[in-house]
Amino acid sequence: MEEKVKHPGKKKSFFQSAQGKSLEEINNTVAIPKNASFFKTLIAYSGPGALVAVGYMDPGNWITSIAGGAKYAYTLLSVVLISNLIAMLLQSMAARLGIATGLDLAQATRLYTGKKLGLVLWIITELAIMATDIAEVIGGAIALQLLFGLPLIVGVLITTLDVFLLLALTKLGFRKIEAIVSGLILVIFSVFLYEVILSQPNVSQMVQGFIPDPEIATNKGMLFIALGIVGATVMPHNLYLHSSISQARQYDREDVAEKREAIRFTTWDSNIQLFVAFIVNALLLILGASLFFGTNSDLGQFEDLFNALKDPSIVGPIASPFLSILFAVALLASGQNSTITGTLSGQIVMEGFIHLKMPVWARRMVTRLIAIIPVIIVVVLYGGKETAVEDLLLYTQVFLSIALPVSVFPLIKFTSDEKLMGPFVNKPWVKYLATLIAVFLTILNVWLVIETFTGAGA
């Protein structure tokens, strides 16, 4: 069985020699202490989970979570919990694929498809990453506008600078990137925890909200928001990202025991960080419930939330410009975090699917430009109106819906293939549960797109 892990097949060995390592500049670069305690080893493996968790608390999720609390109080907290458990399962599978095979999801998909199909899948995945990145660019640009009064076009252009920041950090070591992302997550977490404490939520109702309520399935408006929360759970680019950056640690690529340990601690790291993402999303919904439930406030745009937090007629005596500023700071931190991970995902997909070799700075600049061009076009056409730019987020969801099965079903197929995975193959219950989840998420995303564009879910 061990031989299968080392040599899943001649095709893989040939591919790896031709393609090279995934994210070669960071692959196998982070040292792991030998014979260390559980805690010290976990610290050494901690980091990739933070980059993955960013995708689950990006600006694109904020409006839905806060609006869910504002309209239906704490009822949808159970949906946030279920969504997080789904994320934990699929992300652990992506990390296991990378560690067990030495391939990221893009490389594995390209390896087992023809050249033409590989090109089609690359285009779909690239569009999905562009769609995801648009949300981060918009979030960062709007945050800069709210904080400093900068025109949206200026904010969008400023977001390109984080590409060079990422390049500089990469030269200093992958741990620096992980540290920056973790620090920004701490900022987001601290801001919303502080604002929730100030809002004095109803603790008993909050706890009850984690128990699924049958009304979610019978109330059409509640169901629409609930499905929106679940539908945003799995971002396709996160699966590619995790399958690659899980290989950053210096474990023995030919030793089954060390791979098993790497998978174990990488899963711990992922689950811990995704739990933090769950807390952040729960805080967003709780904030919406405790501050805005029953106020009939329009919270459809980031600017609406920013203004509401300093309006005593809406949030009462705790209203202050300081709360609004904190919200904008958290939005900026979220946007910066997500652009870093989106850029890395773009590089992984480009290298894995089409074997494109470019200088590191050029690859990252191309990835960023792909994302900002649609935003710039909308800003120019609509005179910098925030509502028009945020409406662009709506239309990006169609690409995410198309790309989801392209990412999730291959992941399940590869991690369930004993010839490829060896002793790290999915257990039968994992395979069937993941397949059920994938079918559910695919149907859900298609339904959400139809409902969104027809206005049926309004």
Short mmCIF file of C-alpha atoms in Angstrom, two decimals:
data_model
loop_
_atom_site.label_atom_id
_atom_site.label_comp_id
_atom_site.label_asym_id
_atom_site.label_seq_id
_atom_site.Cartn_x
_atom_site.Cartn_y
_atom_site.Cartn_z
CA MET A 1 0.00 0.00 0.00
CA GLU A 2 2.89 2.34 0.79
CA GLU A 3 4.21 1.88 -2.73
CA LYS A 4 0.98 3.35 -4.09
CA VAL A 5 1.57 6.53 -2.14
CA LYS A 6 5.08 6.91 -3.47
CA HIS A 7 4.27 5.97 -7.04
CA PRO A 8 0.55 6.30 -7.88
CA GLY A 9 1.46 5.72 -11.52
CA LYS A 10 3.92 6.55 -14.26
CA LYS A 11 1.59 9.23 -15.57
CA LYS A 12 1.85 11.17 -12.31
CA SER A 13 5.64 10.87 -12.17
CA PHE A 14 5.97 12.12 -15.73
CA PHE A 15 3.56 14.97 -15.05
CA GLN A 16 5.35 16.11 -11.91
CA SER A 17 8.71 16.13 -13.66
CA ALA A 18 7.25 18.20 -16.51
CA GLN A 19 5.04 20.45 -14.42
CA GLY A 20 7.07 20.91 -11.26
CA LYS A 21 5.85 21.56 -7.75
CA SER A 22 2.73 23.51 -6.95
CA LEU A 23 3.68 27.09 -5.97
CA GLU A 24 7.32 26.08 -6.22
CA GLU A 25 8.60 29.22 -4.48
CA ILE A 26 6.88 28.22 -1.21
CA ASN A 27 6.60 24.44 -1.58
CA ASN A 28 8.55 22.54 1.11
CA THR A 29 9.96 25.74 2.66
CA VAL A 30 8.53 25.83 6.21
CA ALA A 31 10.49 23.77 8.73
CA ILE A 32 8.74 21.36 11.10
CA PRO A 33 10.32 20.48 14.48
CA LYS A 34 11.15 16.81 15.00
CA ASN A 35 9.80 14.92 18.01
CA ALA A 36 8.16 18.10 19.34
CA SER A 37 5.06 18.33 21.52
CA PHE A 38 1.60 18.38 19.99
CA PHE A 39 1.28 22.12 20.60
CA LYS A 40 4.66 23.05 19.07
CA THR A 41 3.98 20.89 16.03
CA LEU A 42 0.52 22.40 15.61
CA ILE A 43 2.04 25.90 15.72
CA ALA A 44 4.49 24.90 12.99
CA TYR A 45 1.67 23.64 10.79
CA SER A 46 -0.61 26.60 11.55
CA GLY A 47 -0.99 29.20 8.80
CA PRO A 48 -2.49 27.67 5.65
CA GLY A 49 -5.81 27.36 7.47
CA ALA A 50 -5.88 31.11 8.02
CA LEU A 51 -5.46 31.78 4.30
CA VAL A 52 -8.30 29.35 3.57
CA ALA A 53 -10.57 30.77 6.28
CA VAL A 54 -10.33 34.21 4.67
CA GLY A 55 -12.58 33.01 1.85
CA TYR A 56 -15.34 32.24 4.33
CA MET A 57 -15.47 35.73 5.82
CA ASP A 58 -14.83 37.90 2.78
CA PRO A 59 -16.81 41.08 1.98
CA GLY A 60 -19.15 39.13 -0.27
CA ASN A 61 -20.60 37.29 2.75
CA TRP A 62 -21.12 40.31 4.97
CA ILE A 63 -24.32 41.76 3.58
CA THR A 64 -26.09 38.39 3.57
CA SER A 65 -25.15 37.57 7.16
CA ILE A 66 -26.07 40.97 8.58
CA ALA A 67 -29.29 41.15 6.55
CA GLY A 68 -30.22 37.66 7.79
CA GLY A 69 -29.94 38.88 11.39
CA ALA A 70 -31.72 42.16 10.67
CA LYS A 71 -34.71 40.40 9.09
CA TYR A 72 -35.01 37.20 11.10
CA ALA A 73 -33.12 37.85 14.34
CA TYR A 74 -31.03 34.88 15.50
CA THR A 75 -32.92 32.13 13.65
CA LEU A 76 -30.35 31.60 10.89
CA LEU A 77 -27.39 30.99 13.22
CA SER A 78 -28.02 27.26 12.74
CA VAL A 79 -27.45 27.74 8.99
CA VAL A 80 -24.11 29.44 9.66
CA LEU A 81 -23.11 26.45 11.80
CA ILE A 82 -24.10 23.85 9.20
CA SER A 83 -22.30 25.80 6.47
CA ASN A 84 -19.13 25.80 8.53
CA LEU A 85 -19.25 22.04 9.06
CA ILE A 86 -19.55 21.55 5.28
CA ALA A 87 -16.52 23.79 4.76
CA MET A 88 -14.46 21.81 7.29
CA LEU A 89 -15.13 18.53 5.47
CA LEU A 90 -14.34 19.73 1.94
CA GLN A 91 -11.27 21.75 2.92
CA SER A 92 -9.78 18.81 4.81
CA MET A 93 -10.20 16.73 1.65
CA ALA A 94 -8.40 19.36 -0.43
CA ALA A 95 -5.45 19.46 2.00
CA ARG A 96 -5.27 15.66 2.07
CA LEU A 97 -5.13 15.54 -1.74
CA GLY A 98 -2.14 17.89 -1.80
CA ILE A 99 -0.17 16.13 0.92
CA ALA A 100 -0.93 12.55 -0.20
CA THR A 101 -0.20 13.04 -3.91
CA GLY A 102 2.03 16.10 -4.22
CA LEU A 103 -0.50 17.52 -6.67
CA ASP A 104 -2.78 20.49 -6.18
CA LEU A 105 -6.38 20.21 -7.39
CA ALA A 106 -5.63 22.10 -10.64
CA GLN A 107 -2.69 19.83 -11.46
CA ALA A 108 -4.67 16.68 -10.69
CA THR A 109 -7.63 17.83 -12.77
CA ARG A 110 -5.39 18.70 -15.74
CA LEU A 111 -3.52 15.40 -15.40
CA TYR A 112 -6.69 13.34 -15.78
CA THR A 113 -8.29 15.40 -18.58
CA GLY A 114 -7.34 16.04 -22.19
CA LYS A 115 -5.75 19.25 -23.39
CA LYS A 116 -8.98 20.74 -24.80
CA LEU A 117 -11.10 19.87 -21.78
CA GLY A 118 -8.33 21.12 -19.51
CA LEU A 119 -8.42 24.47 -21.30
CA VAL A 120 -12.19 24.74 -20.88
CA LEU A 121 -11.97 23.89 -17.18
CA TRP A 122 -9.20 26.44 -16.74
CA ILE A 123 -11.33 29.19 -18.30
CA ILE A 124 -14.29 28.34 -16.06
CA THR A 125 -12.10 28.27 -12.97
CA GLU A 126 -10.34 31.48 -13.94
CA LEU A 127 -13.70 33.21 -14.32
CA ALA A 128 -14.69 31.96 -10.87
CA ILE A 129 -11.50 33.36 -9.34
CA MET A 130 -12.09 36.63 -11.16
CA ALA A 131 -15.63 36.69 -9.79
CA THR A 132 -14.36 36.06 -6.26
CA ASP A 133 -11.62 38.64 -6.63
CA ILE A 134 -14.09 41.27 -7.81
CA ALA A 135 -15.83 41.09 -4.43
CA GLU A 136 -12.54 41.65 -2.63
CA VAL A 137 -11.53 44.56 -4.87
CA ILE A 138 -14.93 46.18 -4.40
CA GLY A 139 -14.81 45.64 -0.65
CA GLY A 140 -11.37 47.23 -0.37
CA ALA A 141 -12.25 50.16 -2.64
CA ILE A 142 -15.49 50.92 -0.78
CA ALA A 143 -13.67 50.72 2.56
CA LEU A 144 -11.13 53.30 1.33
CA GLN A 145 -14.00 55.50 0.15
CA LEU A 146 -15.78 55.27 3.50
CA LEU A 147 -12.61 55.89 5.52
CA PHE A 148 -10.87 58.55 3.43
CA GLY A 149 -13.45 59.79 0.93
CA LEU A 150 -11.42 58.48 -2.01
CA PRO A 151 -13.22 58.05 -5.35
CA LEU A 152 -13.99 54.42 -6.08
CA ILE A 153 -11.75 54.39 -9.15
CA VAL A 154 -8.79 55.46 -7.01
CA GLY A 155 -9.58 52.79 -4.42
CA VAL A 156 -9.75 50.11 -7.11
CA LEU A 157 -6.35 51.12 -8.48
CA ILE A 158 -4.84 51.12 -5.00
CA THR A 159 -5.89 47.49 -4.55
CA THR A 160 -3.35 46.53 -7.22
CA LEU A 161 -0.54 47.49 -4.85
CA ASP A 162 -1.12 44.48 -2.61
CA VAL A 163 0.24 42.35 -5.45
CA PHE A 164 3.66 43.91 -4.89
CA LEU A 165 3.22 43.54 -1.13
CA LEU A 166 2.56 39.84 -1.66
CA LEU A 167 5.65 39.54 -3.87
CA ALA A 168 7.80 41.19 -1.20
CA LEU A 169 6.37 39.00 1.54
CA THR A 170 7.01 35.86 -0.52
CA LYS A 171 10.70 36.76 -0.73
CA LEU A 172 10.76 37.08 3.06
CA GLY A 173 9.12 33.66 3.46
CA PHE A 174 5.66 32.13 3.35
CA ARG A 175 5.33 32.44 7.12
CA LYS A 176 5.25 36.24 6.71
CA ILE A 177 2.21 35.96 4.45
CA GLU A 178 0.51 33.67 6.95
CA ALA A 179 1.33 36.08 9.78
CA ILE A 180 -0.08 39.10 7.93
CA VAL A 181 -3.30 37.26 7.06
CA SER A 182 -3.69 35.98 10.63
CA GLY A 183 -3.16 39.50 11.96
CA LEU A 184 -5.85 40.93 9.68
CA ILE A 185 -8.25 38.14 10.71
CA LEU A 186 -7.61 39.14 14.34
CA VAL A 187 -8.54 42.73 13.43
CA ILE A 188 -11.82 41.62 11.83
CA PHE A 189 -12.64 39.32 14.74
CA SER A 190 -11.86 42.00 17.35
CA VAL A 191 -13.94 44.68 15.61
CA PHE A 192 -17.08 42.59 15.38
CA LEU A 193 -16.70 41.08 18.84
CA TYR A 194 -16.43 44.60 20.28
CA GLU A 195 -19.47 45.82 18.33
CA VAL A 196 -21.53 42.77 19.30
CA ILE A 197 -20.67 43.22 22.99
CA LEU A 198 -21.78 46.85 22.75
CA SER A 199 -25.02 45.81 21.06
CA GLN A 200 -25.96 43.60 24.05
CA PRO A 201 -27.55 40.68 22.16
CA ASN A 202 -30.23 38.48 23.72
CA VAL A 203 -28.07 35.54 24.87
CA SER A 204 -30.91 33.03 25.34
CA GLN A 205 -32.31 33.73 21.86
CA MET A 206 -28.80 33.62 20.44
CA VAL A 207 -28.14 30.15 21.88
CA GLN A 208 -31.55 28.97 20.66
CA GLY A 209 -30.67 30.20 17.18
CA PHE A 210 -28.09 27.43 16.79
CA ILE A 211 -30.92 24.87 16.88
CA PRO A 212 -32.45 24.45 13.37
CA ASP A 213 -35.93 25.94 13.16
CA PRO A 214 -38.53 24.27 10.86
CA GLU A 215 -39.72 27.75 9.87
CA ILE A 216 -36.56 28.18 7.80
CA ALA A 217 -37.95 25.68 5.27
CA THR A 218 -41.47 27.16 5.20
CA ASN A 219 -40.77 30.91 5.17
CA LYS A 220 -39.75 31.80 1.60
CA GLY A 221 -37.84 34.96 2.50
CA MET A 222 -35.99 33.23 5.32
CA LEU A 223 -35.23 30.25 3.09
CA PHE A 224 -33.78 32.51 0.40
CA ILE A 225 -31.31 34.14 2.80
CA ALA A 226 -30.52 30.78 4.42
CA LEU A 227 -29.70 29.26 1.04
CA GLY A 228 -27.63 32.35 0.25
CA ILE A 229 -25.53 31.72 3.36
CA VAL A 230 -25.06 28.04 2.50
CA GLY A 231 -24.47 28.77 -1.18
CA ALA A 232 -21.57 31.04 -0.32
CA THR A 233 -20.01 28.38 1.89
CA VAL A 234 -17.67 26.68 -0.56
CA MET A 235 -15.67 29.06 -2.72
CA PRO A 236 -14.06 27.07 -5.57
CA HIS A 237 -10.74 28.91 -5.36
CA ASN A 238 -10.30 27.82 -1.73
CA LEU A 239 -10.10 24.16 -2.72
CA TYR A 240 -7.30 24.85 -5.19
CA LEU A 241 -5.55 27.08 -2.68
CA HIS A 242 -5.62 24.60 0.19
CA SER A 243 -4.47 21.65 -1.92
CA SER A 244 -1.38 23.69 -2.80
CA ILE A 245 -0.36 25.58 0.33
CA SER A 246 -0.80 22.44 2.46
CA GLN A 247 2.47 21.36 0.80
CA ALA A 248 4.47 24.30 2.19
CA ARG A 249 5.71 22.31 5.19
CA GLN A 250 8.92 20.25 5.16
CA TYR A 251 7.59 16.74 5.74
CA ASP A 252 9.16 13.73 4.02
CA ARG A 253 7.33 13.34 0.72
CA GLU A 254 8.20 9.63 0.57
CA ASP A 255 7.32 8.65 4.14
CA VAL A 256 3.76 7.50 4.86
CA ALA A 257 4.02 8.21 8.60
CA GLU A 258 5.18 11.80 8.05
CA LYS A 259 2.46 12.38 5.47
CA ARG A 260 -0.09 11.04 7.92
CA GLU A 261 1.18 13.47 10.57
CA ALA A 262 1.12 16.34 8.04
CA ILE A 263 -2.51 15.56 7.15
CA ARG A 264 -3.44 15.33 10.82
CA PHE A 265 -1.97 18.68 11.83
CA THR A 266 -3.03 20.44 8.63
CA THR A 267 -6.60 19.33 9.34
CA TRP A 268 -6.33 20.62 12.91
CA ASP A 269 -5.09 23.95 11.57
CA SER A 270 -7.87 24.14 8.99
CA ASN A 271 -10.63 23.30 11.45
CA ILE A 272 -9.40 25.76 14.06
CA GLN A 273 -9.21 28.61 11.55
CA LEU A 274 -12.57 27.73 10.01
CA PHE A 275 -14.03 27.78 13.51
CA VAL A 276 -12.75 31.37 13.78
CA ALA A 277 -14.45 32.11 10.46
CA PHE A 278 -17.64 30.59 11.87
CA ILE A 279 -17.42 32.89 14.91
CA VAL A 280 -16.92 35.95 12.66
CA ASN A 281 -19.93 35.06 10.49
CA ALA A 282 -22.01 34.35 13.57
CA LEU A 283 -20.97 37.73 15.01
CA LEU A 284 -22.07 39.43 11.79
CA LEU A 285 -25.49 37.82 11.99
CA ILE A 286 -25.77 38.55 15.72
CA LEU A 287 -24.82 42.18 15.05
CA GLY A 288 -27.56 42.41 12.46
CA ALA A 289 -30.07 40.88 14.87
CA SER A 290 -29.17 42.90 17.97
CA LEU A 291 -28.86 46.28 16.22
CA PHE A 292 -31.20 46.20 13.25
CA PHE A 293 -33.94 43.62 13.88
CA GLY A 294 -37.27 45.43 13.95
CA THR A 295 -35.88 48.77 12.69
CA ASN A 296 -36.91 48.30 9.02
CA SER A 297 -33.50 49.62 7.99
CA ASP A 298 -32.30 49.21 4.41
CA LEU A 299 -29.01 47.33 4.72
CA GLY A 300 -28.49 46.40 1.09
CA GLN A 301 -25.16 48.22 0.65
CA PHE A 302 -21.95 48.59 2.63
CA GLU A 303 -22.58 52.33 2.86
CA ASP A 304 -25.98 51.65 4.45
CA LEU A 305 -24.32 49.64 7.21
CA PHE A 306 -21.62 52.27 7.66
CA ASN A 307 -24.21 55.04 8.07
CA ALA A 308 -26.53 52.95 10.25
CA LEU A 309 -23.84 52.36 12.88
CA LYS A 310 -23.61 56.09 13.57
CA ASP A 311 -27.35 56.79 13.47
CA PRO A 312 -28.97 56.89 16.98
CA SER A 313 -32.44 56.53 15.45
CA ILE A 314 -31.44 53.06 14.21
CA VAL A 315 -28.96 51.55 16.70
CA GLY A 316 -29.79 53.66 19.74
CA PRO A 317 -27.37 55.20 22.25
CA ILE A 318 -24.34 53.15 21.19
CA ALA A 319 -24.33 54.84 17.75
CA SER A 320 -21.08 56.66 17.01
CA PRO A 321 -18.77 57.51 14.10
CA PHE A 322 -16.17 55.32 15.83
CA LEU A 323 -18.30 52.20 15.27
CA SER A 324 -18.66 53.11 11.61
CA ILE A 325 -14.91 53.60 11.27
CA LEU A 326 -14.26 50.22 12.91
CA PHE A 327 -16.66 48.60 10.44
CA ALA A 328 -14.82 50.19 7.50
CA VAL A 329 -11.44 49.11 8.94
CA ALA A 330 -12.69 45.52 9.20
CA LEU A 331 -13.99 45.73 5.63
CA LEU A 332 -10.60 46.97 4.44
CA ALA A 333 -8.80 44.19 6.33
CA SER A 334 -11.14 41.61 4.84
CA GLY A 335 -10.61 42.94 1.33
CA GLN A 336 -6.83 42.96 1.69
CA ASN A 337 -6.81 39.44 3.09
CA SER A 338 -8.96 38.09 0.31
CA THR A 339 -6.97 39.73 -2.46
CA ILE A 340 -3.81 38.04 -1.18
CA THR A 341 -5.40 34.59 -1.20
CA GLY A 342 -7.18 35.26 -4.50
CA THR A 343 -3.89 36.14 -6.16
CA LEU A 344 -2.25 32.96 -4.89
CA SER A 345 -5.23 30.91 -6.14
CA GLY A 346 -4.96 32.50 -9.57
CA GLN A 347 -1.33 31.52 -9.78
CA ILE A 348 -2.09 27.92 -8.74
CA VAL A 349 -4.84 27.56 -11.34
CA MET A 350 -2.79 29.14 -14.14
CA GLU A 351 0.20 26.92 -13.51
CA GLY A 352 -1.80 23.77 -12.86
CA PHE A 353 -4.21 23.88 -15.79
CA ILE A 354 -2.21 25.41 -18.63
CA HIS A 355 1.38 25.00 -17.40
CA LEU A 356 2.01 28.68 -18.08
CA LYS A 357 5.48 29.75 -16.99
CA MET A 358 5.84 33.46 -16.23
CA PRO A 359 7.88 35.51 -13.78
CA VAL A 360 6.24 35.51 -10.35
CA TRP A 361 5.47 39.25 -10.42
CA ALA A 362 3.96 38.98 -13.91
CA ARG A 363 1.70 36.06 -13.00
CA ARG A 364 0.38 37.92 -10.00
CA MET A 365 -0.12 41.17 -11.88
CA VAL A 366 -2.08 39.39 -14.61
CA THR A 367 -4.29 37.76 -11.99
CA ARG A 368 -4.99 41.11 -10.34
CA LEU A 369 -5.67 42.93 -13.62
CA ILE A 370 -8.19 40.27 -14.63
CA ALA A 371 -10.14 41.17 -11.50
CA ILE A 372 -9.96 44.97 -11.55
CA ILE A 373 -10.79 45.56 -15.23
CA PRO A 374 -14.54 44.71 -14.89
CA VAL A 375 -14.75 46.87 -11.76
CA ILE A 376 -13.08 49.82 -13.51
CA ILE A 377 -15.48 49.49 -16.45
CA VAL A 378 -18.53 49.60 -14.13
CA VAL A 379 -17.10 52.55 -12.17
CA VAL A 380 -16.46 54.53 -15.37
CA LEU A 381 -19.84 53.71 -16.93
CA TYR A 382 -21.86 54.52 -13.79
CA GLY A 383 -19.88 57.49 -12.56
CA GLY A 384 -18.49 55.82 -9.46
CA LYS A 385 -21.88 55.01 -7.92
CA GLU A 386 -21.41 52.53 -5.09
CA THR A 387 -24.77 50.87 -5.73
CA ALA A 388 -23.81 50.05 -9.33
CA VAL A 389 -20.47 48.62 -8.24
CA GLU A 390 -22.05 46.48 -5.54
CA ASP A 391 -24.66 45.25 -8.02
CA LEU A 392 -21.72 43.82 -9.96
CA LEU A 393 -21.30 41.35 -7.07
CA LEU A 394 -24.68 39.89 -7.97
CA TYR A 395 -23.62 38.98 -11.48
CA THR A 396 -20.32 37.40 -10.44
CA GLN A 397 -22.24 34.66 -8.62
CA VAL A 398 -23.15 32.96 -11.91
CA PHE A 399 -19.49 32.11 -12.52
CA LEU A 400 -19.11 30.74 -9.01
CA SER A 401 -22.15 28.52 -9.58
CA ILE A 402 -20.73 27.12 -12.81
CA ALA A 403 -17.27 26.57 -11.30
CA LEU A 404 -18.47 24.83 -8.15
CA PRO A 405 -19.08 21.35 -9.67
CA VAL A 406 -15.89 21.75 -11.73
CA SER A 407 -14.00 22.00 -8.43
CA VAL A 408 -15.90 19.86 -5.93
CA PHE A 409 -16.69 16.74 -7.97
CA PRO A 410 -13.09 16.24 -9.18
CA LEU A 411 -11.91 16.71 -5.59
CA ILE A 412 -14.23 13.93 -4.42
CA LYS A 413 -13.20 11.69 -7.32
CA PHE A 414 -9.47 12.10 -6.71
CA THR A 415 -9.59 11.71 -2.93
CA SER A 416 -11.75 8.59 -3.35
CA ASP A 417 -9.28 6.96 -5.78
CA GLU A 418 -7.22 4.38 -3.85
CA LYS A 419 -4.64 4.09 -6.65
CA LEU A 420 -3.93 7.81 -6.36
CA MET A 421 -4.37 8.33 -2.61
CA GLY A 422 -3.14 4.99 -1.22
CA PRO A 423 -3.81 4.73 2.54
CA PHE A 424 -5.16 8.30 2.55
CA VAL A 425 -8.20 7.51 0.39
CA ASN A 426 -11.60 8.72 1.60
CA LYS A 427 -13.52 6.44 3.91
CA PRO A 428 -16.82 5.35 2.29
CA TRP A 429 -18.94 7.55 4.57
CA VAL A 430 -16.80 10.57 3.69
CA LYS A 431 -17.14 9.87 -0.01
CA TYR A 432 -20.94 9.51 0.10
CA LEU A 433 -21.48 12.46 2.43
CA ALA A 434 -19.23 14.72 0.34
CA THR A 435 -21.04 13.64 -2.86
CA LEU A 436 -24.41 14.42 -1.28
CA ILE A 437 -23.13 17.83 -0.20
CA ALA A 438 -21.71 18.54 -3.66
CA VAL A 439 -25.01 17.71 -5.37
CA PHE A 440 -26.90 19.84 -2.85
CA LEU A 441 -24.56 22.83 -3.25
CA THR A 442 -24.66 22.62 -7.05
CA ILE A 443 -28.47 22.55 -7.17
CA LEU A 444 -28.60 25.28 -4.56
CA ASN A 445 -26.26 27.61 -6.45
CA VAL A 446 -28.14 27.19 -9.72
CA TRP A 447 -31.43 27.88 -7.91
CA LEU A 448 -29.99 30.96 -6.23
CA VAL A 449 -28.83 32.39 -9.55
CA ILE A 450 -32.29 31.89 -11.06
CA GLU A 451 -34.01 33.41 -8.02
CA THR A 452 -31.59 36.35 -7.91
CA PHE A 453 -31.93 37.28 -11.56
CA THR A 454 -35.70 36.82 -11.66
CA GLY A 455 -36.17 38.66 -8.38
CA ALA A 456 -38.20 35.80 -6.96
CA GLY A 457 -36.23 35.75 -3.76
CA ALA A 458 -36.79 39.40 -2.96
#
